[in-house]
Structure formats: structure tokens, C-alpha cells
């Protein structure tokens, strides 16, 4: 199983989550590649059996719109039938951005590996465990 973990992070919280997702996928035997949003593009989607996308809530309950969102939007046309997991950190909201993002992926035809993992600011032990579990689900 080849798994990509693709993330954007401004202050490191979603980056820490990405590390845990990658660790979980590796522990379940996947060959894992980790990319920042700037280093991933739609033409790379087909190289992977499963992809974890990570982005914090930015703007007003939106994906980060300079690097992550354009890259993700370009990938969407290739997500039908692809195993996908989502994760990201948020601040003062209630996770609306993740609910919208999950719906978007489902509309694209992605096969969701589990519920999107969200955490308030820096990941605590529970969020870290959920990220590891998401990584394992992406590897199976
Ligand atoms: C410009 C900006 C916009 C943000 N908008 C939201 C928001 O709409 N809802 C929310 O819950 N948090 C919002 N946040 C808080 C971030 O999602 C939160 O700090 C998160 O932990 C950042 O993750 P990162 O460390 O991976 O960059 C915003 C932060 C910034 C800097």
C-alpha cells in the first residue's frame, strides 16, 4: 500500500497531526510519503493507493486558500474511488470547515477511511491517537 500524507500548516499544529498519521500508516505496513501542499500536485494522485489530506480551519471556516485549496481542488477530479482521510487543527470554531470538506470529498466519490480528525490548536493525546488510527485505516 502506498500512502501519501499531504498537509499545510501555518503554526505547526496540523504538521504535528501529519506526523502521527504517517506514523500510524507506517506501523500498519504502508510505504508512506509526506508532502507539504506546495510539493504535491494532482498529477501525483494516481501514484498512491490512499491519501491523507491535512489543513487547518482558515479564512472563515475555509481551507487555506493560497497553497492548499488550489492544490486540493485540482486533485478532486482524481479522487473518485480513492481512499482518502482528512485531518486538521482549528481554533475558535466548531469544526464546520471539516464537515464541509468531508461532504466535498464524498461528492467527489472518495472512499473515506474514517471520520475527519479535528483538534483544537495543538494535538493532545486523544487527537494524536485518532491521527495514528486514521493512518492505520489508510494503510489497510
Ligand atoms: C488567518 C486565520 C484564520 C483562521 N480561521 C479560523 C476559523 O475560521 N475557524 C477556526 O476554528 N479557527 C481558525 N483559525 C485558527 C487555526 O485554525 C488554528 O490556530 C490552527 O491550530 C492552526 O493550525 P496550524 O498550526 O496547522 O497552522 C484561523 C487562524 C488563522 C491564522
CSV table of C-alpha atoms and ligand atoms in Angstrom, one decimal:
chain,number,residue,atom,x,y,z
A,1,UNK,CA,0.0,0.0,0.0
A,2,UNK,CA,1.4,3.4,-1.0
A,3,UNK,CA,0.1,6.2,1.2
A,4,UNK,CA,0.6,10.0,0.8
A,5,UNK,CA,0.2,12.4,3.7
A,6,UNK,CA,-0.3,15.9,2.2
A,7,UNK,CA,-0.7,18.9,4.5
A,8,UNK,CA,-0.5,22.7,5.0
A,9,UNK,CA,0.3,24.1,8.4
A,10,UNK,CA,1.0,27.7,9.5
A,11,UNK,CA,2.0,27.2,13.1
A,12,UNK,CA,2.8,23.5,13.3
A,13,UNK,CA,-0.4,22.0,14.8
A,14,UNK,CA,-1.6,20.3,11.6
A,15,UNK,CA,2.1,19.4,10.9
A,16,UNK,CA,2.2,17.5,14.2
A,17,UNK,CA,-1.0,15.7,13.2
A,18,UNK,CA,0.5,14.8,9.8
A,19,UNK,CA,3.4,13.1,11.6
A,20,UNK,CA,1.1,11.0,13.7
A,21,UNK,CA,-1.0,10.0,10.6
A,22,UNK,CA,2.3,9.0,8.8
A,23,UNK,CA,3.4,7.0,11.9
A,24,UNK,CA,0.1,5.1,12.0
A,25,UNK,CA,0.2,4.3,8.3
A,26,UNK,CA,3.9,3.1,8.6
A,27,UNK,CA,3.1,1.0,11.6
A,28,UNK,CA,0.4,-0.8,9.6
A,29,UNK,CA,2.9,-1.6,6.8
A,30,UNK,CA,2.3,1.2,4.3
A,31,UNK,CA,5.0,2.8,2.2
A,32,UNK,CA,4.4,6.4,3.3
A,33,UNK,CA,5.4,9.7,1.6
A,34,UNK,CA,4.8,13.0,3.4
A,35,UNK,CA,4.4,16.2,1.3
A,36,UNK,CA,3.6,19.9,2.1
A,37,UNK,CA,0.8,21.3,-0.1
A,38,UNK,CA,3.4,23.2,-2.2
A,39,UNK,CA,5.2,19.9,-3.0
A,40,UNK,CA,2.1,17.9,-4.1
A,41,UNK,CA,0.1,18.2,-7.3
A,42,UNK,CA,-2.9,16.5,-9.0
A,43,UNK,CA,-0.7,14.5,-11.3
A,44,UNK,CA,0.8,12.7,-8.3
A,45,UNK,CA,-2.6,11.3,-7.0
A,46,UNK,CA,-2.5,8.2,-9.2
A,47,UNK,CA,0.8,7.1,-7.7
A,48,UNK,CA,-0.9,6.4,-4.3
A,49,UNK,CA,-3.5,3.9,-3.1
A,50,UNK,CA,-4.6,6.2,-0.3
A,51,UNK,CA,-4.1,9.9,0.6
A,52,UNK,CA,-4.4,11.8,3.9
A,53,UNK,CA,-5.0,15.5,3.4
A,54,UNK,CA,-4.5,17.8,6.3
A,55,UNK,CA,-5.4,21.5,6.5
A,56,UNK,CA,-6.4,23.8,9.4
A,57,UNK,CA,-9.5,25.9,9.5
A,58,UNK,CA,-8.5,29.2,7.9
A,59,UNK,CA,-10.3,32.2,6.5
A,60,UNK,CA,-13.7,31.8,7.9
A,61,UNK,CA,-14.2,28.0,8.2
A,62,UNK,CA,-12.3,27.5,5.0
A,63,UNK,CA,-9.3,25.7,3.7
A,64,UNK,CA,-6.1,27.7,3.4
A,65,UNK,CA,-6.6,29.4,0.1
A,66,UNK,CA,-3.2,30.3,-1.3
A,67,UNK,CA,-1.4,26.9,-1.4
A,68,UNK,CA,-3.7,24.2,-0.1
A,69,UNK,CA,-7.0,24.9,-1.6
A,70,UNK,CA,-5.8,25.3,-5.2
A,71,UNK,CA,-3.8,22.1,-5.0
A,72,UNK,CA,-6.7,20.2,-3.4
A,73,UNK,CA,-9.2,21.5,-5.9
A,74,UNK,CA,-7.0,20.3,-8.7
A,75,UNK,CA,-6.8,16.8,-7.1
A,76,UNK,CA,-10.6,16.5,-6.7
A,77,UNK,CA,-11.1,15.2,-10.3
A,78,UNK,CA,-8.9,12.2,-9.4
A,79,UNK,CA,-10.4,11.3,-6.1
A,80,UNK,CA,-13.2,9.1,-7.3
A,81,UNK,CA,-12.7,5.6,-5.8
A,82,UNK,CA,-9.5,6.8,-3.9
A,83,UNK,CA,-9.2,6.0,-0.2
A,84,UNK,CA,-9.0,9.4,1.5
A,85,UNK,CA,-8.6,10.6,5.1
A,86,UNK,CA,-8.9,14.2,6.3
A,87,UNK,CA,-7.4,15.9,9.4
A,88,UNK,CA,-6.7,19.4,10.7
A,89,UNK,CA,-6.5,21.7,13.6
A,90,UNK,CA,-8.9,24.6,14.4
A,91,UNK,CA,-9.1,27.5,16.9
A,92,UNK,CA,-12.4,29.1,17.9
A,93,UNK,CA,-14.9,27.4,15.6
A,94,UNK,CA,-16.9,24.1,15.9
A,95,UNK,CA,-15.3,22.1,13.1
A,96,UNK,CA,-17.6,23.4,10.3
A,97,UNK,CA,-14.7,23.5,7.8
A,98,UNK,CA,-14.2,19.8,8.3
A,99,UNK,CA,-17.8,18.9,7.9
A,100,UNK,CA,-17.9,20.9,4.6
A,101,UNK,CA,-14.6,19.3,3.5
A,102,UNK,CA,-15.8,15.8,4.1
A,103,UNK,CA,-19.0,16.4,2.2
A,104,UNK,CA,-16.9,17.8,-0.7
A,105,UNK,CA,-14.8,14.6,-0.7
A,106,UNK,CA,-17.8,12.4,-0.6
A,107,UNK,CA,-19.3,14.3,-3.6
A,108,UNK,CA,-16.0,13.7,-5.4
A,109,UNK,CA,-16.6,10.0,-4.9
A,110,UNK,CA,-13.7,9.5,-2.5
A,111,UNK,CA,-13.8,6.4,-0.2
A,112,UNK,CA,-13.5,7.9,3.3
A,113,UNK,CA,-11.1,5.9,5.5
A,114,UNK,CA,-12.8,7.2,8.6
A,115,UNK,CA,-14.2,10.4,10.1
A,116,UNK,CA,-12.0,13.5,9.6
A,117,UNK,CA,-9.8,14.1,12.7
A,118,UNK,CA,-10.0,17.5,14.2
A,119,UNK,CA,-8.3,19.0,17.2
A,120,UNK,CA,-8.3,22.3,19.0
A,121,UNK,CA,-4.9,24.0,18.4
A,122,UNK,CA,-2.1,21.6,19.3
A,123,UNK,CA,-3.0,17.9,19.2
A,124,UNK,CA,-3.5,16.3,22.6
A,125,UNK,CA,-3.1,12.6,23.4
A,126,UNK,CA,-6.6,11.8,22.2
A,127,UNK,CA,-6.1,13.6,18.9
A,128,UNK,CA,-2.7,12.0,18.4
A,129,UNK,CA,-4.3,8.6,18.9
A,130,UNK,CA,-7.0,9.5,16.4
A,131,UNK,CA,-4.4,10.5,13.8
A,132,UNK,CA,-2.5,7.3,14.3
A,133,UNK,CA,-5.7,5.3,13.8
A,134,UNK,CA,-6.5,7.3,10.7
A,135,UNK,CA,-3.1,6.4,9.3
A,136,UNK,CA,-3.7,2.7,10.1
A,137,UNK,CA,-7.1,2.9,8.3
A,138,UNK,CA,-5.5,4.4,5.3
A,139,UNK,CA,-2.9,1.6,5.2
A,140,UNK,CA,-5.4,-1.3,5.2
B,1,LIG,C1,-6.0,33.6,9.2
B,1,LIG,C2,-6.5,32.6,10.2
B,1,LIG,C3,-7.9,32.2,10.1
B,1,LIG,C4,-8.4,31.3,10.9
B,1,LIG,N1,-9.7,30.9,10.8
B,1,LIG,C5,-10.3,30.0,11.7
B,1,LIG,C6,-11.7,29.7,11.6
B,1,LIG,O1,-12.4,30.2,10.7
B,1,LIG,N2,-12.1,28.8,12.5
B,1,LIG,C7,-11.4,28.2,13.5
B,1,LIG,O2,-11.9,27.4,14.2
B,1,LIG,N3,-10.0,28.6,13.6
B,1,LIG,C8,-9.5,29.4,12.7
B,1,LIG,N4,-8.2,29.7,12.8
B,1,LIG,C9,-7.3,29.1,13.8
B,1,LIG,C10,-6.5,28.0,13.3
B,1,LIG,O3,-7.3,27.0,12.6
B,1,LIG,C11,-5.7,27.3,14.4
B,1,LIG,O4,-4.9,28.2,15.1
B,1,LIG,C12,-5.0,26.0,14.0
B,1,LIG,O5,-4.4,25.4,15.1
B,1,LIG,C13,-3.8,26.4,13.0
B,1,LIG,O6,-3.2,25.2,12.6
B,1,LIG,P1,-1.7,25.1,12.1
B,1,LIG,O7,-0.8,25.3,13.4
B,1,LIG,O8,-1.6,23.8,11.5
B,1,LIG,O9,-1.5,26.3,11.2
B,1,LIG,C14,-7.6,30.7,11.9
B,1,LIG,C15,-6.2,31.1,12.0
B,1,LIG,C16,-5.7,32.0,11.2
B,1,LIG,C17,-4.3,32.4,11.3
